[in-house]
CSV table of C-alpha atoms and ligand atoms in Angstrom, one decimal:
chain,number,residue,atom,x,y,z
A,1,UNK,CA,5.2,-97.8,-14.2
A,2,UNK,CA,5.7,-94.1,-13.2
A,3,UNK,CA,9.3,-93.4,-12.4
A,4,UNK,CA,11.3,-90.3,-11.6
A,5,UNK,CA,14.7,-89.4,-12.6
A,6,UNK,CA,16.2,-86.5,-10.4
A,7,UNK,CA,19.7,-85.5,-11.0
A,8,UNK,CA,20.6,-83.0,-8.2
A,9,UNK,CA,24.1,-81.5,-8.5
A,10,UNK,CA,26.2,-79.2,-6.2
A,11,UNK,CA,30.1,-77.7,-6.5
A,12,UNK,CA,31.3,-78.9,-3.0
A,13,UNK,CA,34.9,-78.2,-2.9
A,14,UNK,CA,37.3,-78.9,-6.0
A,15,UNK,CA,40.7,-79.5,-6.4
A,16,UNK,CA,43.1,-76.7,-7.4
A,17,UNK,CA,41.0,-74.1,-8.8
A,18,UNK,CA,37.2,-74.4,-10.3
A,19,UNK,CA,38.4,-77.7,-11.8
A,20,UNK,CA,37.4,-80.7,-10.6
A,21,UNK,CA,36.5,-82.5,-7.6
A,22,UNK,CA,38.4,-85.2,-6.0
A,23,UNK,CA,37.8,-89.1,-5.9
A,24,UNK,CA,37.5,-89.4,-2.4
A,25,UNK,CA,34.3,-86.7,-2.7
A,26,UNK,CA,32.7,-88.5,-5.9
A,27,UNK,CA,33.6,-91.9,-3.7
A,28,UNK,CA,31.6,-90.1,-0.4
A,29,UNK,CA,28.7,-89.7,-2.5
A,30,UNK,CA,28.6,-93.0,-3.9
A,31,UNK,CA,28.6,-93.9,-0.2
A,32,UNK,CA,25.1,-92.1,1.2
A,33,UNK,CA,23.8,-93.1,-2.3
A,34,UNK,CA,24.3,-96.6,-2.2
A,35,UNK,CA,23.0,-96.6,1.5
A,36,UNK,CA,19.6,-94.7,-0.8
A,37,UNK,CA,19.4,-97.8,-2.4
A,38,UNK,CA,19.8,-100.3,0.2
A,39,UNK,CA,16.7,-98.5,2.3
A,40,UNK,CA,14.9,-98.3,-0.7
A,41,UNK,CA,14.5,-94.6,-1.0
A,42,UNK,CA,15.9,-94.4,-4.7
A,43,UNK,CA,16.0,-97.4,-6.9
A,44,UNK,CA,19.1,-96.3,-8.8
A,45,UNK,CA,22.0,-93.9,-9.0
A,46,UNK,CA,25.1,-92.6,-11.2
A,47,UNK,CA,27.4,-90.0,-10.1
A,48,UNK,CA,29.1,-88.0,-12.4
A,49,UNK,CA,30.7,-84.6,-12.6
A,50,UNK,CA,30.9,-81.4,-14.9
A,51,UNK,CA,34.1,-79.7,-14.4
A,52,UNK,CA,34.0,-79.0,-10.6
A,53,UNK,CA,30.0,-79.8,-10.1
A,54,UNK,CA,29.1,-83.2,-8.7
A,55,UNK,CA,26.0,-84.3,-10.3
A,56,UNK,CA,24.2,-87.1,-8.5
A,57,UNK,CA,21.5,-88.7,-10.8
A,58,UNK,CA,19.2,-91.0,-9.5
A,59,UNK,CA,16.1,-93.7,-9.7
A,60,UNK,CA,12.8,-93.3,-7.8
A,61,UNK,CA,9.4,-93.6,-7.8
A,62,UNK,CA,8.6,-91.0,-5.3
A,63,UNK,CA,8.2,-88.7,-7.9
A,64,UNK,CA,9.4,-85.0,-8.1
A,65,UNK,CA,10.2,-82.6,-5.1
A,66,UNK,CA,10.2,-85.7,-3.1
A,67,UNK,CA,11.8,-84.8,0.5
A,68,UNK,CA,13.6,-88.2,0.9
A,69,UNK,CA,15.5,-88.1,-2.5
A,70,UNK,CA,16.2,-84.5,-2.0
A,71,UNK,CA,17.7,-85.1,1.7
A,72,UNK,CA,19.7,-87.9,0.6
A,73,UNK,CA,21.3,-85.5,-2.1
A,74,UNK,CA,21.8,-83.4,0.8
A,75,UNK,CA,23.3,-86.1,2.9
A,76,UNK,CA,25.6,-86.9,-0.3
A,77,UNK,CA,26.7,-83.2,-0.5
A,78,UNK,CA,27.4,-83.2,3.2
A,79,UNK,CA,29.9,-86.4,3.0
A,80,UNK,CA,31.8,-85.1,-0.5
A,81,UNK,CA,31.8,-81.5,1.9
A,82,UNK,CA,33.5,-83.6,4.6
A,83,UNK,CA,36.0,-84.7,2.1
A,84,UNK,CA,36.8,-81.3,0.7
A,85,UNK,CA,37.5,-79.8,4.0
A,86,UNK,CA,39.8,-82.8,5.2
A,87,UNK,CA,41.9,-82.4,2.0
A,88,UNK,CA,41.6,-78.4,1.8
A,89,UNK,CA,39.8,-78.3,-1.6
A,90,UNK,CA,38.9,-74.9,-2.8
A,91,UNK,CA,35.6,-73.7,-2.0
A,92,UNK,CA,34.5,-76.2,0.3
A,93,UNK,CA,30.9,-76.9,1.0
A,94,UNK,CA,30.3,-73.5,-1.2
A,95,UNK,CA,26.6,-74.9,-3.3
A,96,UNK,CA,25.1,-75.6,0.6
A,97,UNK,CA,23.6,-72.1,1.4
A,98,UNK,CA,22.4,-73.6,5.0
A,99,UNK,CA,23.3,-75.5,7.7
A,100,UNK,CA,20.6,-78.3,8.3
A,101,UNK,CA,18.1,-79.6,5.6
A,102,UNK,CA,14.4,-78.5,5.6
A,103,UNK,CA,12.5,-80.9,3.3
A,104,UNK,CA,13.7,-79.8,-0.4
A,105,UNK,CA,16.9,-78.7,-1.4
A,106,UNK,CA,15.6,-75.9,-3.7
A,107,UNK,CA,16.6,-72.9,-2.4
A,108,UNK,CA,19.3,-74.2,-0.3
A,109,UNK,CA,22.1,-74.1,-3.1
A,110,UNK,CA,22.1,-77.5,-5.2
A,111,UNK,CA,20.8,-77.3,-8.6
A,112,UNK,CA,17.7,-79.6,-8.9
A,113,UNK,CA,16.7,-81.0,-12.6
A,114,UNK,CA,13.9,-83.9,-11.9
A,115,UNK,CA,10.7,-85.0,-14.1
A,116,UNK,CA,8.0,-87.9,-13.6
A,117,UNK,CA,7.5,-90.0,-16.4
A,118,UNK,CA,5.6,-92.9,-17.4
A,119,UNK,CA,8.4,-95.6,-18.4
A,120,UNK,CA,8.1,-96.4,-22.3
A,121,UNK,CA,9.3,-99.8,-23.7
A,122,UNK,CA,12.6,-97.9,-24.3
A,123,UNK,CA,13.6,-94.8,-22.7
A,124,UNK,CA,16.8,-93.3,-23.3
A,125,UNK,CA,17.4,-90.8,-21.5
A,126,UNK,CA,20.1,-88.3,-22.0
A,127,UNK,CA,21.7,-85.7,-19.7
A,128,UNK,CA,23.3,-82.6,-20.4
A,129,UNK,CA,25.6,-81.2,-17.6
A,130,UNK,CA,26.8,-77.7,-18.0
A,131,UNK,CA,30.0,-76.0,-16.0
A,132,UNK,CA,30.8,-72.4,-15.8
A,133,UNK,CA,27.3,-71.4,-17.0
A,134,UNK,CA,24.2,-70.6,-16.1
A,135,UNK,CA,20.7,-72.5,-17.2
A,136,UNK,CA,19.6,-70.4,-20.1
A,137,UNK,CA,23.0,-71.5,-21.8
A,138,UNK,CA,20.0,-74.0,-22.9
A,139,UNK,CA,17.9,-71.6,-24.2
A,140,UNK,CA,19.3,-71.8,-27.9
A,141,UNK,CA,19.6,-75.5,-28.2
A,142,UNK,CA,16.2,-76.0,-26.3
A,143,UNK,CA,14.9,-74.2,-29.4
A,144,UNK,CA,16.6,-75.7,-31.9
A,145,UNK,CA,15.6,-79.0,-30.9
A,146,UNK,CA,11.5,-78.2,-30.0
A,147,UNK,CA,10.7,-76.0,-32.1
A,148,UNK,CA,13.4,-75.8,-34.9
A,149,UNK,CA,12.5,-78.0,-38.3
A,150,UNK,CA,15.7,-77.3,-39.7
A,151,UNK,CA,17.6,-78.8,-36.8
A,152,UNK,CA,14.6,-81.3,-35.4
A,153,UNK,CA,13.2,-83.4,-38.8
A,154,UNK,CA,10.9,-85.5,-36.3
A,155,UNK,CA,9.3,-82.4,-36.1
A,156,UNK,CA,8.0,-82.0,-39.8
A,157,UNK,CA,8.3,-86.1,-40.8
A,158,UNK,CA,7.2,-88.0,-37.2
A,159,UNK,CA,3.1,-87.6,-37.3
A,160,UNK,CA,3.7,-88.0,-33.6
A,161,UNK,CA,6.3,-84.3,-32.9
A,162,UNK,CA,4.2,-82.7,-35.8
A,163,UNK,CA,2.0,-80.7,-33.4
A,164,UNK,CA,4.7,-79.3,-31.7
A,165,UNK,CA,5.3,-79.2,-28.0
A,166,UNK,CA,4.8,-76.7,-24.7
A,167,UNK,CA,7.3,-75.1,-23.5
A,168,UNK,CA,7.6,-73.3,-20.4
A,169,UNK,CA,9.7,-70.3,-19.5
A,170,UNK,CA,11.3,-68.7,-16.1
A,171,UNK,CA,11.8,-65.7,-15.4
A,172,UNK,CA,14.4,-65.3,-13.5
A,173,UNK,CA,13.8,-61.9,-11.7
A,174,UNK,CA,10.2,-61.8,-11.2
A,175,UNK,CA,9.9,-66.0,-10.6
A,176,UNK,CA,6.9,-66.5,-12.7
A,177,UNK,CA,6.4,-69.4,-15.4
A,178,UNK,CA,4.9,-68.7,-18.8
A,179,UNK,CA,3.7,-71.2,-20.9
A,180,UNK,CA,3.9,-71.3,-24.7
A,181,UNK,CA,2.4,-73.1,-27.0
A,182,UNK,CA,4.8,-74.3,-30.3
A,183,UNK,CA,5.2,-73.6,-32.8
A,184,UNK,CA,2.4,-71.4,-33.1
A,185,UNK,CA,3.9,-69.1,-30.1
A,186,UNK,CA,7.7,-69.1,-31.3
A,187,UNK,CA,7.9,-65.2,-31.7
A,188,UNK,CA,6.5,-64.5,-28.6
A,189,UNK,CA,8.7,-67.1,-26.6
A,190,UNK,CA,11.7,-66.1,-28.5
A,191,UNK,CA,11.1,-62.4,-27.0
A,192,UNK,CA,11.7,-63.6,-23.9
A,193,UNK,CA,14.1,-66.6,-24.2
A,194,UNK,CA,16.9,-64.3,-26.6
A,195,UNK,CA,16.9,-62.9,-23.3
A,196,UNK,CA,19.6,-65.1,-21.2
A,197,UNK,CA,20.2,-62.6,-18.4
A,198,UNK,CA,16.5,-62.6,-17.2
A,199,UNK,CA,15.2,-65.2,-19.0
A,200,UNK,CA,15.2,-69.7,-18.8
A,201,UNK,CA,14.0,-72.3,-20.3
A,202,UNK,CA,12.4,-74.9,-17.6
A,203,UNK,CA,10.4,-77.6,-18.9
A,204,UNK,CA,9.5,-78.7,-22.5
A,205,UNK,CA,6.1,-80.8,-22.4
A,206,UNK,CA,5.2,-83.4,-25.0
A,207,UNK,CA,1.5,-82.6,-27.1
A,208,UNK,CA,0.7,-86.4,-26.9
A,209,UNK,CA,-0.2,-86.8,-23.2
A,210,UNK,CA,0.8,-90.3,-22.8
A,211,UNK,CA,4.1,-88.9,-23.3
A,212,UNK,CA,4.1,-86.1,-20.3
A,213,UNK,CA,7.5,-83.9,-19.6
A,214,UNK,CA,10.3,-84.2,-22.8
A,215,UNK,CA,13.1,-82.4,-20.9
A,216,UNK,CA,14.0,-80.5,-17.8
A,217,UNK,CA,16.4,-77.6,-16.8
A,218,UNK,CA,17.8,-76.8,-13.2
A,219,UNK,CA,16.0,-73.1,-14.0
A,220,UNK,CA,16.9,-71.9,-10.6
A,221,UNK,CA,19.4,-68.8,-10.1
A,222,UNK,CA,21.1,-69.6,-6.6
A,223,UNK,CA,22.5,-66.6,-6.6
A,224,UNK,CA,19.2,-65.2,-6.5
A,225,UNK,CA,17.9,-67.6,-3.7
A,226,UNK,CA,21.2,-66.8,-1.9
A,227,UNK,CA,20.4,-63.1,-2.0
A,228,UNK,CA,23.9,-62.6,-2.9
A,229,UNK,CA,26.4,-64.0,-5.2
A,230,UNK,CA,28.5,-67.3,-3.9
A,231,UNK,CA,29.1,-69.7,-6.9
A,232,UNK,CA,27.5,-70.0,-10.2
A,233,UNK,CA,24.2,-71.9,-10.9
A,234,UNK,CA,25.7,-74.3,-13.2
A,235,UNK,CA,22.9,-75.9,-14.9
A,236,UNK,CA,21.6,-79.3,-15.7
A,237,UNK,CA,19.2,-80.6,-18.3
A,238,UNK,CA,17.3,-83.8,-18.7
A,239,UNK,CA,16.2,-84.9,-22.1
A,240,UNK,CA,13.7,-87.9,-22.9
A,241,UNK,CA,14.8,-89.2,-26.3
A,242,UNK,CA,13.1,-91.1,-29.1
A,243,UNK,CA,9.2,-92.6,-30.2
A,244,UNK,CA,7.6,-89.3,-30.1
A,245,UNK,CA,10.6,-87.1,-28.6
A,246,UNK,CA,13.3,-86.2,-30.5
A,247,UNK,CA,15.5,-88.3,-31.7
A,248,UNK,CA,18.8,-88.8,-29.4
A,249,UNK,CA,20.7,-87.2,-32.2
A,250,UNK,CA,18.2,-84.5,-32.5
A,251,UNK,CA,18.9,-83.8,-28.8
A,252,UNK,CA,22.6,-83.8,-29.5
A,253,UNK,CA,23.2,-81.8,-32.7
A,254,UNK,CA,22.7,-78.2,-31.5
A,255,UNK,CA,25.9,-78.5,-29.2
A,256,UNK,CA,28.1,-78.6,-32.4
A,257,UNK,CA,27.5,-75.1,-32.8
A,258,UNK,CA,29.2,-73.2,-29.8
A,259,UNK,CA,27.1,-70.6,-29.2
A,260,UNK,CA,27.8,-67.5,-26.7
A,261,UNK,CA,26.7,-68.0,-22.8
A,262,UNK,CA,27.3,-66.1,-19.6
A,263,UNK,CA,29.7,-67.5,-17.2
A,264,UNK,CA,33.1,-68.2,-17.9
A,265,UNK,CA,36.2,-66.4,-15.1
A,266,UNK,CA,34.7,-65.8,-12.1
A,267,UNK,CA,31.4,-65.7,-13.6
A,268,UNK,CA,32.0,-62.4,-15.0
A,269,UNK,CA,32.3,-63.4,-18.5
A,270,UNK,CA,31.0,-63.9,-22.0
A,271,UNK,CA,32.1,-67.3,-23.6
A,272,UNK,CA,31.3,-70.4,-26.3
A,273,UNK,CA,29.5,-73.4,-24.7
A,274,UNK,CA,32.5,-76.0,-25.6
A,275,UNK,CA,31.2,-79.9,-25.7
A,276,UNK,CA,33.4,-82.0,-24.2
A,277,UNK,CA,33.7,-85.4,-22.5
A,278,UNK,CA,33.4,-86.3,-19.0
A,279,UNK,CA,37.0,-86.6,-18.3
A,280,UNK,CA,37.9,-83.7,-20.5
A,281,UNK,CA,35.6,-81.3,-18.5
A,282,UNK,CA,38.3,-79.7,-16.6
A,283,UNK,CA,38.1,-76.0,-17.5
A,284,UNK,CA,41.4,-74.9,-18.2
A,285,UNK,CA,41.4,-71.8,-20.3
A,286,UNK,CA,40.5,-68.6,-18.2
A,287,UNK,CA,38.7,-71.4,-16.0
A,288,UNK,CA,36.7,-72.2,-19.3
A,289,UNK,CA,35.6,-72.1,-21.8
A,290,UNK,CA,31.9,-73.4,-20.3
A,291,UNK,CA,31.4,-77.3,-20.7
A,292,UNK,CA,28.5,-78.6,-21.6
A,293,UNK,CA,28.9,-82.6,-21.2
A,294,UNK,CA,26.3,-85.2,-21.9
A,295,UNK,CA,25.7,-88.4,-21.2
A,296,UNK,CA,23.0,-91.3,-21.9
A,297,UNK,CA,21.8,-94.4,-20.0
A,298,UNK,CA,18.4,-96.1,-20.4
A,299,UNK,CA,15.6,-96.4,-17.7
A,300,UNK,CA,14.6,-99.8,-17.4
A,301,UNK,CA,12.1,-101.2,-14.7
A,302,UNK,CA,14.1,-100.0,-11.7
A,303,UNK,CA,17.4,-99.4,-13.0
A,304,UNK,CA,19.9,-97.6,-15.4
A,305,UNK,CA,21.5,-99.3,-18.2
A,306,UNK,CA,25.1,-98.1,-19.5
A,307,UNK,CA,27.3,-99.8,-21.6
A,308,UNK,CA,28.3,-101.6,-18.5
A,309,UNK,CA,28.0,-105.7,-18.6
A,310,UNK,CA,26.0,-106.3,-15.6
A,311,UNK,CA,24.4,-103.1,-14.1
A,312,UNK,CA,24.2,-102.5,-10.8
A,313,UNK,CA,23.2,-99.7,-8.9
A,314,UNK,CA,26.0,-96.9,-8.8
A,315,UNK,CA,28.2,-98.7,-11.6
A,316,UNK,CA,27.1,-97.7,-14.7
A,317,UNK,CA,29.0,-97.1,-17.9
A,318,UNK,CA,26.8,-93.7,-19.8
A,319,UNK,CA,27.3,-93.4,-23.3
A,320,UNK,CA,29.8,-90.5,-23.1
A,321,UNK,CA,27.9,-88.4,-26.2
A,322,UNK,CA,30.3,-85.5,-26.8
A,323,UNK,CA,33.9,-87.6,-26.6
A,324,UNK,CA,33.9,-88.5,-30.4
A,325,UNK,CA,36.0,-86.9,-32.9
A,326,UNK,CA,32.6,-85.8,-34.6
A,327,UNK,CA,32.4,-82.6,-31.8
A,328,UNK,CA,36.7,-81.9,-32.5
A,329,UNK,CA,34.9,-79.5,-34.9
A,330,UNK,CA,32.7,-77.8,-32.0
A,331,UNK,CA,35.4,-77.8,-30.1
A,332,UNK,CA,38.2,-76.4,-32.5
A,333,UNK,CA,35.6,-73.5,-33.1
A,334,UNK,CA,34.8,-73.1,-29.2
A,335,UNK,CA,38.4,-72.4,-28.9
A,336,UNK,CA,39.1,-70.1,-31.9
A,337,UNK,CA,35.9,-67.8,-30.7
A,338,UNK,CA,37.1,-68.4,-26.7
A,339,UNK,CA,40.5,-66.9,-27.9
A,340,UNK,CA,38.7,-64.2,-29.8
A,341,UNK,CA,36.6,-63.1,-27.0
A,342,UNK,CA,39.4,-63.4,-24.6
A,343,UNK,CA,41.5,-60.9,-27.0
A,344,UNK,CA,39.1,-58.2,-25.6
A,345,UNK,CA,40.3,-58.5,-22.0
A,346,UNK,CA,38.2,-56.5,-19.5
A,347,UNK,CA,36.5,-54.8,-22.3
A,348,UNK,CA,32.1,-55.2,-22.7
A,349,UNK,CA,30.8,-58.0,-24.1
A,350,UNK,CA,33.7,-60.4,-22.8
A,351,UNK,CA,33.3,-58.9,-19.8
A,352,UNK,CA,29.4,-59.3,-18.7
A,353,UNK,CA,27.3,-55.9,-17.8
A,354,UNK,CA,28.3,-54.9,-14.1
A,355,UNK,CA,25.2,-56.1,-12.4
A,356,UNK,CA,25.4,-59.8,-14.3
A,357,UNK,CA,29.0,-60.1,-12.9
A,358,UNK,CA,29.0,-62.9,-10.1
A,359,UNK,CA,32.3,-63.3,-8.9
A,360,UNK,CA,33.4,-59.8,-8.8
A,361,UNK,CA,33.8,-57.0,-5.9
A,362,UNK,CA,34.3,-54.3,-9.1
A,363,UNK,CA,31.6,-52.4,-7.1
A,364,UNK,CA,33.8,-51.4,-4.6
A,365,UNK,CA,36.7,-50.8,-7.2
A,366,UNK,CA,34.0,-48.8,-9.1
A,367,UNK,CA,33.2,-46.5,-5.9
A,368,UNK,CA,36.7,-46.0,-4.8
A,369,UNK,CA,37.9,-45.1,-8.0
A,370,UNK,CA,34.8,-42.7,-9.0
A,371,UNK,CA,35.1,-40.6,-5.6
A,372,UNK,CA,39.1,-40.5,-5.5
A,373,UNK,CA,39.6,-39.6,-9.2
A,374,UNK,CA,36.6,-37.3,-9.7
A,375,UNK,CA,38.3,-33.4,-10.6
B,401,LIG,P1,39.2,-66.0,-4.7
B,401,LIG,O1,38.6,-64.9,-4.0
B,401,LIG,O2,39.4,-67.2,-3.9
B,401,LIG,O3,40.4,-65.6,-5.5
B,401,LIG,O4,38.1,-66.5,-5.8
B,401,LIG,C1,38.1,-66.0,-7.1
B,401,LIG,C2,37.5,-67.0,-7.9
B,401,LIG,O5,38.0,-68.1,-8.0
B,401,LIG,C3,36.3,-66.7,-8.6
B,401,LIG,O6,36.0,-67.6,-9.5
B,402,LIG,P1,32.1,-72.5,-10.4
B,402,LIG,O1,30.7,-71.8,-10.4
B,402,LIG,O2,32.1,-73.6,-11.4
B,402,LIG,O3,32.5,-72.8,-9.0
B,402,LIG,O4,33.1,-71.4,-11.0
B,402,LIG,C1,33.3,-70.2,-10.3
B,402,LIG,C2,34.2,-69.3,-11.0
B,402,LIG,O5,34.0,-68.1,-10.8
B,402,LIG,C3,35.3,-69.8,-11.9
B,402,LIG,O6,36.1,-68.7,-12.4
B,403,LIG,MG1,33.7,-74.0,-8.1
B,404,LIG,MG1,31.0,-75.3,-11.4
């Protein structure tokens, strides 16, 4: 059975600061999503959160870029925006670029991750939410984990990884998609990928056919789409896990190196990629450092299955990866380099290159100062 899991995540409002949104918005969701399920226009749902982005991850079978799913996202955006403006969040409403919905959310602010995927006997499926970032914060682990043998062993001692896999590349400027072929391509895709201002991993494609898409990234820049900056493009990926993909513990072991992304204060800055749990996503330090959190369920027929006892649709329990001690080491290190990069204040490369600031009206500062001070 072909099946389609779509997360679709938006910052609607959050409470006091870029931290976290509020219950009765994550409760408003669960509302317009569970009234998805009972029309039958997705088969299953779990809402979770990154820091101050709701993600809404759901079951279908209408397959990817399908205008139903994607309005009932919208819907579910609309409701938590409801919330946020009733309680006076911060930033209320600020991921939904338009007023009314035109038959896909991309390019109307929500990030969109979604792939099509013929259920295997066991799919675990794993999902990697990412706050205070933008997608090609997955660029380095996507790597690691496709097309690195020293991180990936399925790839040299699984017969089935062997061959490598396809991976396909964004740019971010120009829009186009370039496809490369791995391993046999890695130099030429790393040219562009060690690139993270221009440059975003987007889809990773198993050799073995039967298998189709491995993983997914939200490789859209709203603040391109938006023609101007108004929140940061937090990212998610989706990762298929196991029999012919990468282990789940392939998937998760590039994350316990912290590795330097874009983001950060205002989005204006240059921080580690700290691992965390869902509850301990709140980003606290300088509005950071980024989170990256990620969590696991299993597709089965027509549902999601957590750790939960009975599952039913909304009320799952994910494996919560990233909340064991194991990643206090990640973590520990995230924070010593956060603190390190932070010691260089407004100085480049904490602070990013002017015209990869986000959040930032320096340009004004910039001219003002320039024409007053020139002698
Ligand atoms: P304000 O303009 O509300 O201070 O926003 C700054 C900010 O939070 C950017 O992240
Ligand atoms: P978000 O993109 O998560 O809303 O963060 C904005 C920001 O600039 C935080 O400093
Ligand atoms: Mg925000
Ligand atoms: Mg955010």
């Amino acid at each position: 059975m072909k099946v389609t899991v779509s997360d679709i995540k938006a910052d609607v409002g959050s409470l006091a600061g870029h931290v976290k949104p509020h219950i009765r918005q994550i409760k408003a969701a669960e509302r317009v999503l569970e009234e998805g399920v009972k029309s039958g226009t997705i088969y299953d749902y779990q809402v979770s959160r990154v820091g101050d982005d709701i993600h809404l991850v759901m079951l279908h079978g209408s397959g990817e870029e399908a205008s139903e799913v994607h309005r009932l996202a919208w819907d579910a955006f609309r409701a938590a925006t409801e919330e946020a403006k009733k309680l006076g969040l911060y930033a209320a409403g600020q991921d939904l670029l338009k007023d009314a919905f035109s038959g896909n959310v991309k390019g109307m602010g929500p990030g969109v991750a979604e792939m099509e995927f013929e259920e295997r006997r066991a799919e675990p499926v794993v999902i990697f939410m990412a706050d205070k970032t933008s997608p090609s914060a997955f660029n380095l682990p996507l790597v690691r984990i496709y097309a690195d043998p020293f991180y990936t062993s399925g790839l040299v001692i699984d017969e089935r990884m062997h061959s490598g896999f396809y991976i396909d590349v964004l740019d971010q400027k120009e829009g186009e998609v370039y496809r490369f072929n791995l391993p046999e391509e890695l130099y030429d895709m790393l040219a562009l990928v060690g690139d993270v201002v221009r440059f975003s991993i987007k889809r990773v494609v198993s050799k073995d056919e039967s298998i189709g898409t491995a993983a997914v990234v939200s490789a859209e820049r709203l603040s391109h789409i938006a023609g101007k900056y108004v929140g940061k493009d937090d990212p998610v990926a989706i990762a298929r896990g196991q029999s012919g993909l990468p282990a789940v513990g392939e998937l998760l072991q590039p994350f316990m190196f912290p590795h330097l992304v874009p983001g950060w204060m205002r989005g204006s800055h240059v921080g580690p990629l700290y691992p965390c749990s869902v509850n301990d996503s709140n980003p606290t330090f300088f509005d950071g450092p980024p989170r990256v959190v990620a969590i696991g369920m299993m597709v089965k027929d027509k549902s999601f299955v957590g750790e939960e006892e009975n599952p039913a649709p909304g009320h799952h329990v994910p494996v919560d990866y990233f909340a064991g001690k194991e990643f206090d080491y990640a973590r520990n290190l995230a924070m010593q380099i956060a603190v390190y990069m932070r010691s260089h204040g407004p100085i480049m490369f904490e602070r990013l290159p002017e015209e990869e600031m986000e959040y930032t009206t320096l340009k004004s500062v910039l001219e003002r100062v320039l024409k007053g001070k020139r002698r």
